[in-house]
Structure formats: structure tokens, C-alpha cells
């Protein structure tokens, strides 16, 4: 079959159209893409739920305070305005802006680490990723074939070789090995330009690179042994032959699939001698070919044949009675950075699954090498996957680490299976056929070298096509989410402190501790810059040592609520103390001291909110310049309320002098120290 979208490289033919439009293979992919579901991120879902509950709670609180104020004999309009001010003060209006800014900063950090975010919420989704479904070629591997070993028959040489690049590079060369290098350089159409640009088939490029690594100049070999004629590679013949003038001799070199070459060899090179092939020699070669193949290596066999004269033009019938020279084994090796990346992902509780169109044996061998496939794991082909019901797939899903020879439908089915288990699934892809699965996944990751269709369907693009970049991006995502929670905890702690002070005053029959304009000022000054600065914190120690968070985890977890309540009670307590001290002198001074203490406490709280695992002293006051800058700006804005022409606006009497200000500042510092001590005791 010839599918729409295919490119005809050479040849002639007549095509019978069997399907059109949406019934073509390309149409089926378009249909899958159309029906794949776009999903809200865990953060979007939780923020929506949280906002609704918060709104209802604050309306009830404002109504309660409004009724209490009316019952105490306050004017209707004053009570209403104060209730509205409380609602405004309690609602963190800056929350959505803060989340957007923190996510935007995360995208900037990720861009510097070779990952471009196309959809802002994807930053946070990465942080909750629990499964990465990744392609093999180019993502886990270098996408560059490399010769890692050779084999030539020698009765005195051990059969098995270590196929590492280092060992292959160090192995001493025999005359047979040198002849393989000559044969692989001559029977080869690839080239490397003076600018270092590689031209040709990746397998053939690997052969000339191998020659260069061994100290042979493939261009010099070609110049000294001119090609006379050739029989190009053919997928049916599975071999290629070229004829060359070597000194006084004319030789035909042939390379191709081992089984094909073996069947056409009548002789074999053993040392410097050409001997007749026997079962012992042939079986040794077949065993070596099998060993290489079991290690997922691509094997080529090389042979030669002396021919008549310089005018010889080979035909397929001439590729008989060859002399077997040896084998080369090559592989698309894993990226070096993939080994620690897979290890870090596993340590972080992230399951890595290889989904590839390659052979099952090759995929499994690579997966074992990089630590992705371990004892007890399973590997399935797309055909084997099709034979499973959804129930059977769900049962074994967590054991399956490799899917080979998969179709676009298989990829979507794998993603949906993980999603049924409640996992946040990331999916990589570069082709048109990957687009539906990229859209279906919780986060689709396109490749920088991939098609535009795949990029358009993805949430994030890997500039360097590197798996390690995904793991780095997950660290950024986790940090972003942690910082968002810090900002949320900071906002609600401060708001709770103010509400506690108001409720205490209402219940105790004291004057309202704040005026409407004061509440709005506190909300404006302390709910913005400090919260944004907290969103720019560096990653916490051990951020990748913990498993992914549950996608159903609430924004305000038990620990976060604990921090909010503790800090809120402390801020509320010092604010009440300030009001009580001020009320000993006058109603106005009580209000001014409560306002000043709450404002300063919320500003100073920024330092205590920077980390839940380290103290201010461990972090250092200057390690986050944004926090330091935000605190300085907020303090400057607060001090502006002490100016003569501002005092009247903010109801600050002239009896509020420098000594009173020091008391308020001392109470704010006391609140911050109390928070630090409380968190230290919790950690202990």
C-alpha cells in the first residue's frame, strides 16, 4: 500500500486509489486528533474548586460581621461598607495574577533549559507528572548510528566482545580488521563535507566515522582505490557491491545483511589466508551475528571477490563465490545524560515508558541498558497490545516498560490506560501520527526536529529532543507548584490574621480595629509584591526526591492548612495586642497600632514563608533578591502613610510617634520569630 503523505523517491508505477478523504491513513490520524480530549491541568481544576468554596465562605463571613455590626447600633451604610471591605481584604484578588506570573517565570526558566512551553498551565502539569511515555530514537538515543564492534574469524580469539564504545575504540586491529575498514569505506556512498556536514545513509556514515576514529582517512582510501563500477543497494537483494582498482588487482567489495552474505560466500579470510568456508567458520560467524543481534546491534557482513578486469560491470549473478571478511556491529547509542535522567525520574517516583516503532528486541535492549527495563518488566508489540482487552491491559500496565512497533491508535490507547489509573501522563512525539496522542496526554511534548503538526498538538517543545530535558522541566514544574503554594499560604495567613483581629473586636465589643481604607491599603500592598517574590524562590532541597503529588491533592493540604492557621493566629494575636495597647490611650491610636502591626507583620511574614523545610538563617536573608526587594518596597509604601498629609487619610493620629512605631515593628518581628520557632518545632 502507498499511503497519502508518502514521498516517492525513485521508480515508476501506477496507483489504484482505494480510499479518499477521512478514510485514508492520514484522514484516520486527523480523526483521532479531532476526537482527542484537551484536558484542564490539575492546578486549573483545583483552583476552580477552591475559588468557589472560598467565595461562599467569605460571603458568609462578611454577612455575619455586617449583622453583628448592625446589632451593635452601627449605621447601615457604615456596616455595609465595612463588610465589603472585609470581603475585599479576605479575597486574594491577586491570586490569579500571581499564579500567571509564577507560571510565566517558570516558562522562562524552562526555555533556558531547552524546553519551550506553548501553553502556560503546562509548567505546573509537568510538576505532577507521574508517567513519561517517550520515543526512543533521538530522545533516549543520539539518533546517530555508531560502530561499536567488529568481528573477524580467528580460532585463537574469544568469541564474545564487550560492545561498549570505549572497549571497541581500544581494541587492537588485525589485518582483517583493517580490510573491513577498507571495504566499509569503499563500498559506501556517504560523505562528510569540509564543514563537517554528514551526507548519506546513517548506517554508511557510521562506517566512515568508524574509519576516522581508527586513524584511517576514508577519503584517502577512496582516492587510492578508485571505484570503477557499482551495483547499488537494493532492499530486495539486501546488499551493495562496488568494484575498485587495488594496485594491480581489480576487487569487488560487497556489504549487506549477514544471512544474505553468508549464503553467497565460498571462502573466508582467516588471518592472511583465504580458506574454504566450513561449518566451523560459518557457525562461529552465525553465533557472533546472533550475539550482536541479541544486544540490539545492527550487523553488516563484508566480503570481497577478485574479478576479471577494469571494465568489469557487476550483476546480481556476480555476487556469488565471495570471500567472507568479517562483521561490523553498530547501534544508535543512548545519550550519556539519559542514564542519570532515567535514574532521577525513577527516584522521583516517575514511571518511564518507551513507546517506539522500532523492533521489540532493539527497544528492549536499549531500555535495559539505560535502566528503564528491569527484572519483572514486560515488553509488548503493537500487535500484542491489540490482542489485549482494556481490562487485561490495565492489569499489566504498570509492569509494561516497552511498547514496540506501535500504531497511532496504540499510542492513544496507552495514554488513556494510564489516565484511567489516575496518573498524569506526559507523551513525547515528533511525527504527524503522534499528534493525536500528544493532544490526548495530560502534557504533550513535541520535538524541536519534529513536524509542525506534532508541535501544534503539543503543550511543550523540546528544542534538543533530549529525554533529560523532560526531567529537568519536571523539576521546574515541581518548583513552580511549590512556590505557588507558598504564595497561597502567605496570602491566606495574612488575611486570616486580619480576620481574627476583626472577629475578636466584634465578639469582645471593641471598636473595629481597621478603617475601610486601611483594609484596602493592606490588601493592595501586602497581597502583591511579596507573594510574587515568593513565587520566584529557587528549588527546595530534595525537590526531586519525593514522588509526584496526587492529581486529586487539594491546594490547601493538611500541612499547608497547618502553616496558614499557625501564621494566621500569630499575626492575629500580635495585631490584637497592638490594638489593646493603643486603646489604653485612645480609640484612634488603637486603630493606628492595629493597622501598623498587621501591615508590618504581613510584610515580615514574607521571610518566614520562603521555605517549609529550612529556616531564614539557613536560607540567608539575601539569597532571594526578589523577596528582599519586595519587602523594602512594601516598607517604603507603609512609611509613606506616616507622612503628615497622609496621616489624615489613613486615620493615624499625631500621637502615633516613633516610639509607638517601634512597638509595632517589635510586635511584627516577634510574630516572624514565633513562626520560625513553630516551624522549627514541627520539623523536629
mmCIF file with all atom_site columns, C-alpha atoms in Angstrom, residues 244-386:
data_model
loop_
_atom_site.group_PDB
_atom_site.id
_atom_site.type_symbol
_atom_site.label_atom_id
_atom_site.label_alt_id
_atom_site.label_comp_id
_atom_site.label_asym_id
_atom_site.label_entity_id
_atom_site.label_seq_id
_atom_site.pdbx_PDB_ins_code
_atom_site.Cartn_x
_atom_site.Cartn_y
_atom_site.Cartn_z
_atom_site.occupancy
_atom_site.B_iso_or_equiv
_atom_site.pdbx_formal_charge
_atom_site.auth_seq_id
_atom_site.auth_comp_id
_atom_site.auth_asym_id
_atom_site.auth_atom_id
_atom_site.pdbx_PDB_model_num
ATOM 1   C CA . UNK A 1 244 ? 37.822 -0.974  -7.292  1.00 0.00 ? 244 UNK A CA 1
ATOM 2   C CA . UNK A 1 245 ? 41.341 -0.957  -8.711  1.00 0.00 ? 245 UNK A CA 1
ATOM 3   C CA . UNK A 1 246 ? 43.722 -2.029  -5.922  1.00 0.00 ? 246 UNK A CA 1
ATOM 4   C CA . UNK A 1 247 ? 47.319 -1.770  -7.163  1.00 0.00 ? 247 UNK A CA 1
ATOM 5   C CA . UNK A 1 248 ? 47.456 -4.429  -9.908  1.00 0.00 ? 248 UNK A CA 1
ATOM 6   C CA . UNK A 1 249 ? 44.255 -6.182  -8.867  1.00 0.00 ? 249 UNK A CA 1
ATOM 7   C CA . UNK A 1 250 ? 40.583 -5.473  -9.507  1.00 0.00 ? 250 UNK A CA 1
ATOM 8   C CA . UNK A 1 251 ? 38.404 -6.330  -6.493  1.00 0.00 ? 251 UNK A CA 1
ATOM 9   C CA . UNK A 1 252 ? 34.668 -6.283  -5.870  1.00 0.00 ? 252 UNK A CA 1
ATOM 10  C CA . UNK A 1 253 ? 33.653 -5.467  -2.296  1.00 0.00 ? 253 UNK A CA 1
ATOM 11  C CA . UNK A 1 254 ? 30.183 -6.431  -1.077  1.00 0.00 ? 254 UNK A CA 1
ATOM 12  C CA . UNK A 1 255 ? 28.371 -5.475  2.108   1.00 0.00 ? 255 UNK A CA 1
ATOM 13  C CA . UNK A 1 256 ? 24.901 -6.453  3.271   1.00 0.00 ? 256 UNK A CA 1
ATOM 14  C CA . UNK A 1 257 ? 22.700 -8.441  5.642   1.00 0.00 ? 257 UNK A CA 1
ATOM 15  C CA . UNK A 1 258 ? 24.729 -11.238 7.281   1.00 0.00 ? 258 UNK A CA 1
ATOM 16  C CA . UNK A 1 259 ? 22.393 -14.090 6.321   1.00 0.00 ? 259 UNK A CA 1
ATOM 17  C CA . UNK A 1 260 ? 22.447 -12.925 2.691   1.00 0.00 ? 260 UNK A CA 1
ATOM 18  C CA . UNK A 1 261 ? 26.238 -12.566 2.557   1.00 0.00 ? 261 UNK A CA 1
ATOM 19  C CA . UNK A 1 262 ? 26.876 -15.854 4.390   1.00 0.00 ? 262 UNK A CA 1
ATOM 20  C CA . UNK A 1 263 ? 24.866 -17.776 1.791   1.00 0.00 ? 263 UNK A CA 1
ATOM 21  C CA . UNK A 1 264 ? 26.990 -16.342 -1.027  1.00 0.00 ? 264 UNK A CA 1
ATOM 22  C CA . UNK A 1 265 ? 30.423 -16.941 0.493   1.00 0.00 ? 265 UNK A CA 1
ATOM 23  C CA . UNK A 1 266 ? 32.515 -19.867 -0.732  1.00 0.00 ? 266 UNK A CA 1
ATOM 24  C CA . UNK A 1 267 ? 35.671 -18.728 1.034   1.00 0.00 ? 267 UNK A CA 1
ATOM 25  C CA . UNK A 1 268 ? 36.671 -16.947 4.254   1.00 0.00 ? 268 UNK A CA 1
ATOM 26  C CA . UNK A 1 269 ? 39.634 -14.843 5.270   1.00 0.00 ? 269 UNK A CA 1
ATOM 27  C CA . UNK A 1 270 ? 41.484 -16.343 8.262   1.00 0.00 ? 270 UNK A CA 1
ATOM 28  C CA . UNK A 1 271 ? 44.469 -14.200 9.164   1.00 0.00 ? 271 UNK A CA 1
ATOM 29  C CA . UNK A 1 272 ? 46.281 -13.604 5.871   1.00 0.00 ? 272 UNK A CA 1
ATOM 30  C CA . UNK A 1 273 ? 44.961 -16.796 4.308   1.00 0.00 ? 273 UNK A CA 1
ATOM 31  C CA . UNK A 1 274 ? 41.894 -17.401 2.193   1.00 0.00 ? 274 UNK A CA 1
ATOM 32  C CA . UNK A 1 275 ? 40.402 -20.752 3.103   1.00 0.00 ? 275 UNK A CA 1
ATOM 33  C CA . UNK A 1 276 ? 37.316 -22.609 2.007   1.00 0.00 ? 276 UNK A CA 1
ATOM 34  C CA . UNK A 1 277 ? 34.321 -21.938 4.216   1.00 0.00 ? 277 UNK A CA 1
ATOM 35  C CA . UNK A 1 278 ? 33.433 -24.834 6.510   1.00 0.00 ? 278 UNK A CA 1
ATOM 36  C CA . UNK A 1 279 ? 30.724 -25.372 9.111   1.00 0.00 ? 279 UNK A CA 1
ATOM 37  C CA . UNK A 1 280 ? 33.070 -24.400 11.967  1.00 0.00 ? 280 UNK A CA 1
ATOM 38  C CA . UNK A 1 281 ? 33.809 -20.986 10.455  1.00 0.00 ? 281 UNK A CA 1
ATOM 39  C CA . UNK A 1 282 ? 30.245 -20.356 9.342   1.00 0.00 ? 282 UNK A CA 1
ATOM 40  C CA . UNK A 1 283 ? 28.731 -21.410 12.675  1.00 0.00 ? 283 UNK A CA 1
ATOM 41  C CA . UNK A 1 284 ? 31.159 -19.116 14.501  1.00 0.00 ? 284 UNK A CA 1
ATOM 42  C CA . UNK A 1 285 ? 30.027 -16.187 12.345  1.00 0.00 ? 285 UNK A CA 1
ATOM 43  C CA . UNK A 1 286 ? 26.359 -17.080 12.805  1.00 0.00 ? 286 UNK A CA 1
ATOM 44  C CA . UNK A 1 287 ? 26.768 -17.281 16.587  1.00 0.00 ? 287 UNK A CA 1
ATOM 45  C CA . UNK A 1 288 ? 28.528 -13.921 16.640  1.00 0.00 ? 288 UNK A CA 1
ATOM 46  C CA . UNK A 1 289 ? 25.783 -12.400 14.479  1.00 0.00 ? 289 UNK A CA 1
ATOM 47  C CA . UNK A 1 290 ? 23.190 -13.771 16.904  1.00 0.00 ? 290 UNK A CA 1
ATOM 48  C CA . UNK A 1 291 ? 25.077 -12.364 19.908  1.00 0.00 ? 291 UNK A CA 1
ATOM 49  C CA . UNK A 1 292 ? 25.257 -8.928  18.331  1.00 0.00 ? 292 UNK A CA 1
ATOM 50  C CA . UNK A 1 293 ? 21.579 -9.057  17.358  1.00 0.00 ? 293 UNK A CA 1
ATOM 51  C CA . UNK A 1 294 ? 20.526 -10.038 20.888  1.00 0.00 ? 294 UNK A CA 1
ATOM 52  C CA . UNK A 1 295 ? 22.263 -6.897  22.102  1.00 0.00 ? 295 UNK A CA 1
ATOM 53  C CA . UNK A 1 296 ? 20.131 -4.869  19.677  1.00 0.00 ? 296 UNK A CA 1
ATOM 54  C CA . UNK A 1 297 ? 23.098 -4.160  17.405  1.00 0.00 ? 297 UNK A CA 1
ATOM 55  C CA . UNK A 1 298 ? 22.653 -3.694  13.665  1.00 0.00 ? 298 UNK A CA 1
ATOM 56  C CA . UNK A 1 299 ? 25.026 -6.115  11.951  1.00 0.00 ? 299 UNK A CA 1
ATOM 57  C CA . UNK A 1 300 ? 26.576 -5.872  8.480   1.00 0.00 ? 300 UNK A CA 1
ATOM 58  C CA . UNK A 1 301 ? 28.700 -8.526  6.799   1.00 0.00 ? 301 UNK A CA 1
ATOM 59  C CA . UNK A 1 302 ? 31.565 -7.722  4.421   1.00 0.00 ? 302 UNK A CA 1
ATOM 60  C CA . UNK A 1 303 ? 33.031 -9.825  1.634   1.00 0.00 ? 303 UNK A CA 1
ATOM 61  C CA . UNK A 1 304 ? 35.293 -9.486  -1.406  1.00 0.00 ? 304 UNK A CA 1
ATOM 62  C CA . UNK A 1 305 ? 35.969 -11.133 -4.736  1.00 0.00 ? 305 UNK A CA 1
ATOM 63  C CA . UNK A 1 306 ? 38.752 -10.813 -7.307  1.00 0.00 ? 306 UNK A CA 1
ATOM 64  C CA . UNK A 1 307 ? 37.301 -10.044 -10.742 1.00 0.00 ? 307 UNK A CA 1
ATOM 65  C CA . UNK A 1 308 ? 38.458 -10.155 -14.343 1.00 0.00 ? 308 UNK A CA 1
ATOM 66  C CA . UNK A 1 309 ? 39.446 -6.691  -15.488 1.00 0.00 ? 309 UNK A CA 1
ATOM 67  C CA . UNK A 1 310 ? 38.973 -2.958  -15.061 1.00 0.00 ? 310 UNK A CA 1
ATOM 68  C CA . UNK A 1 311 ? 35.985 -2.948  -17.388 1.00 0.00 ? 311 UNK A CA 1
ATOM 69  C CA . UNK A 1 312 ? 34.035 -5.342  -15.150 1.00 0.00 ? 312 UNK A CA 1
ATOM 70  C CA . UNK A 1 313 ? 30.432 -4.282  -14.501 1.00 0.00 ? 313 UNK A CA 1
ATOM 71  C CA . UNK A 1 314 ? 28.812 -6.451  -11.809 1.00 0.00 ? 314 UNK A CA 1
ATOM 72  C CA . UNK A 1 315 ? 25.368 -8.002  -11.957 1.00 0.00 ? 315 UNK A CA 1
ATOM 73  C CA . UNK A 1 316 ? 23.454 -9.725  -9.109  1.00 0.00 ? 316 UNK A CA 1
ATOM 74  C CA . UNK A 1 317 ? 24.645 -13.072 -10.504 1.00 0.00 ? 317 UNK A CA 1
ATOM 75  C CA . UNK A 1 318 ? 28.269 -11.993 -9.909  1.00 0.00 ? 318 UNK A CA 1
ATOM 76  C CA . UNK A 1 319 ? 27.640 -11.652 -6.170  1.00 0.00 ? 319 UNK A CA 1
ATOM 77  C CA . UNK A 1 320 ? 28.481 -15.333 -5.642  1.00 0.00 ? 320 UNK A CA 1
ATOM 78  C CA . UNK A 1 321 ? 31.585 -17.264 -4.534  1.00 0.00 ? 321 UNK A CA 1
ATOM 79  C CA . UNK A 1 322 ? 32.577 -14.387 -2.246  1.00 0.00 ? 322 UNK A CA 1
ATOM 80  C CA . UNK A 1 323 ? 35.323 -14.362 0.389   1.00 0.00 ? 323 UNK A CA 1
ATOM 81  C CA . UNK A 1 324 ? 33.924 -13.553 3.831   1.00 0.00 ? 324 UNK A CA 1
ATOM 82  C CA . UNK A 1 325 ? 35.955 -10.832 5.609   1.00 0.00 ? 325 UNK A CA 1
ATOM 83  C CA . UNK A 1 326 ? 34.034 -10.079 8.806   1.00 0.00 ? 326 UNK A CA 1
ATOM 84  C CA . UNK A 1 327 ? 31.211 -8.278  10.577  1.00 0.00 ? 327 UNK A CA 1
ATOM 85  C CA . UNK A 1 328 ? 30.570 -4.819  11.960  1.00 0.00 ? 328 UNK A CA 1
ATOM 86  C CA . UNK A 1 329 ? 28.062 -4.152  14.726  1.00 0.00 ? 329 UNK A CA 1
ATOM 87  C CA . UNK A 1 330 ? 26.530 -0.739  15.249  1.00 0.00 ? 330 UNK A CA 1
ATOM 88  C CA . UNK A 1 331 ? 23.853 0.900   17.323  1.00 0.00 ? 331 UNK A CA 1
ATOM 89  C CA . UNK A 1 332 ? 22.163 4.226   17.869  1.00 0.00 ? 332 UNK A CA 1
ATOM 90  C CA . UNK A 1 333 ? 23.716 4.663   21.332  1.00 0.00 ? 333 UNK A CA 1
ATOM 91  C CA . UNK A 1 334 ? 21.832 6.164   24.279  1.00 0.00 ? 334 UNK A CA 1
ATOM 92  C CA . UNK A 1 335 ? 22.592 9.755   25.179  1.00 0.00 ? 335 UNK A CA 1
ATOM 93  C CA . UNK A 1 336 ? 25.024 9.878   28.095  1.00 0.00 ? 336 UNK A CA 1
ATOM 94  C CA . UNK A 1 337 ? 22.737 12.199  30.059  1.00 0.00 ? 337 UNK A CA 1
ATOM 95  C CA . UNK A 1 338 ? 19.832 9.737   29.727  1.00 0.00 ? 338 UNK A CA 1
ATOM 96  C CA . UNK A 1 339 ? 21.315 7.315   32.285  1.00 0.00 ? 339 UNK A CA 1
ATOM 97  C CA . UNK A 1 340 ? 21.182 9.752   35.250  1.00 0.00 ? 340 UNK A CA 1
ATOM 98  C CA . UNK A 1 341 ? 17.903 11.228  33.943  1.00 0.00 ? 341 UNK A CA 1
ATOM 99  C CA . UNK A 1 342 ? 16.127 7.845   33.985  1.00 0.00 ? 342 UNK A CA 1
ATOM 100 C CA . UNK A 1 343 ? 17.613 7.155   37.416  1.00 0.00 ? 343 UNK A CA 1
ATOM 101 C CA . UNK A 1 344 ? 16.423 10.539  38.745  1.00 0.00 ? 344 UNK A CA 1
ATOM 102 C CA . UNK A 1 345 ? 12.958 10.001  37.271  1.00 0.00 ? 345 UNK A CA 1
ATOM 103 C CA . UNK A 1 346 ? 12.708 6.606   38.985  1.00 0.00 ? 346 UNK A CA 1
ATOM 104 C CA . UNK A 1 347 ? 13.931 8.096   42.282  1.00 0.00 ? 347 UNK A CA 1
ATOM 105 C CA . UNK A 1 348 ? 11.233 10.750  41.935  1.00 0.00 ? 348 UNK A CA 1
ATOM 106 C CA . UNK A 1 349 ? 8.529  8.110   41.544  1.00 0.00 ? 349 UNK A CA 1
ATOM 107 C CA . UNK A 1 350 ? 8.088  8.769   37.814  1.00 0.00 ? 350 UNK A CA 1
ATOM 108 C CA . UNK A 1 351 ? 7.483  5.761   35.573  1.00 0.00 ? 351 UNK A CA 1
ATOM 109 C CA . UNK A 1 352 ? 9.275  5.965   32.213  1.00 0.00 ? 352 UNK A CA 1
ATOM 110 C CA . UNK A 1 353 ? 7.730  4.002   29.349  1.00 0.00 ? 353 UNK A CA 1
ATOM 111 C CA . UNK A 1 354 ? 9.387  3.589   25.954  1.00 0.00 ? 354 UNK A CA 1
ATOM 112 C CA . UNK A 1 355 ? 6.967  3.738   23.006  1.00 0.00 ? 355 UNK A CA 1
ATOM 113 C CA . UNK A 1 356 ? 8.737  3.189   19.707  1.00 0.00 ? 356 UNK A CA 1
ATOM 114 C CA . UNK A 1 357 ? 8.231  1.999   16.168  1.00 0.00 ? 357 UNK A CA 1
ATOM 115 C CA . UNK A 1 358 ? 11.481 0.051   16.365  1.00 0.00 ? 358 UNK A CA 1
ATOM 116 C CA . UNK A 1 359 ? 11.919 -3.704  16.775  1.00 0.00 ? 359 UNK A CA 1
ATOM 117 C CA . UNK A 1 360 ? 10.972 -5.172  20.142  1.00 0.00 ? 360 UNK A CA 1
ATOM 118 C CA . UNK A 1 361 ? 14.427 -6.734  20.658  1.00 0.00 ? 361 UNK A CA 1
ATOM 119 C CA . UNK A 1 362 ? 16.246 -3.482  19.910  1.00 0.00 ? 362 UNK A CA 1
ATOM 120 C CA . UNK A 1 363 ? 13.915 -1.413  22.086  1.00 0.00 ? 363 UNK A CA 1
ATOM 121 C CA . UNK A 1 364 ? 14.152 -3.868  24.977  1.00 0.00 ? 364 UNK A CA 1
ATOM 122 C CA . UNK A 1 365 ? 17.959 -3.957  24.828  1.00 0.00 ? 365 UNK A CA 1
ATOM 123 C CA . UNK A 1 366 ? 18.231 -0.149  24.877  1.00 0.00 ? 366 UNK A CA 1
ATOM 124 C CA . UNK A 1 367 ? 15.689 0.026   27.709  1.00 0.00 ? 367 UNK A CA 1
ATOM 125 C CA . UNK A 1 368 ? 17.702 -2.470  29.772  1.00 0.00 ? 368 UNK A CA 1
ATOM 126 C CA . UNK A 1 369 ? 20.932 -0.586  29.113  1.00 0.00 ? 369 UNK A CA 1
ATOM 127 C CA . UNK A 1 370 ? 19.617 2.766   30.360  1.00 0.00 ? 370 UNK A CA 1
ATOM 128 C CA . UNK A 1 371 ? 17.861 1.258   33.394  1.00 0.00 ? 371 UNK A CA 1
ATOM 129 C CA . UNK A 1 372 ? 14.342 1.740   32.094  1.00 0.00 ? 372 UNK A CA 1
ATOM 130 C CA . UNK A 1 373 ? 13.632 -2.014  31.809  1.00 0.00 ? 373 UNK A CA 1
ATOM 131 C CA . UNK A 1 374 ? 14.337 -4.080  34.930  1.00 0.00 ? 374 UNK A CA 1
ATOM 132 C CA . UNK A 1 375 ? 13.589 -7.547  36.219  1.00 0.00 ? 375 UNK A CA 1
ATOM 133 C CA . UNK A 1 376 ? 9.876  -8.323  36.158  1.00 0.00 ? 376 UNK A CA 1
ATOM 134 C CA . UNK A 1 377 ? 9.090  -5.725  33.483  1.00 0.00 ? 377 UNK A CA 1
ATOM 135 C CA . UNK A 1 378 ? 7.311  -6.550  30.239  1.00 0.00 ? 378 UNK A CA 1
ATOM 136 C CA . UNK A 1 379 ? 7.702  -5.519  26.587  1.00 0.00 ? 379 UNK A CA 1
ATOM 137 C CA . UNK A 1 380 ? 4.793  -5.624  24.128  1.00 0.00 ? 380 UNK A CA 1
ATOM 138 C CA . UNK A 1 381 ? 4.454  -5.057  20.403  1.00 0.00 ? 381 UNK A CA 1
ATOM 139 C CA . UNK A 1 382 ? 1.536  -3.141  18.943  1.00 0.00 ? 382 UNK A CA 1
ATOM 140 C CA . UNK A 1 383 ? 0.124  -6.427  17.636  1.00 0.00 ? 383 UNK A CA 1
ATOM 141 C CA . UNK A 1 384 ? 0.276  -7.980  21.122  1.00 0.00 ? 384 UNK A CA 1
ATOM 142 C CA . UNK A 1 385 ? -1.331 -4.859  22.564  1.00 0.00 ? 385 UNK A CA 1
ATOM 143 C CA . UNK A 1 386 ? -4.210 -5.104  20.076  1.00 0.00 ? 386 UNK A CA 1
#
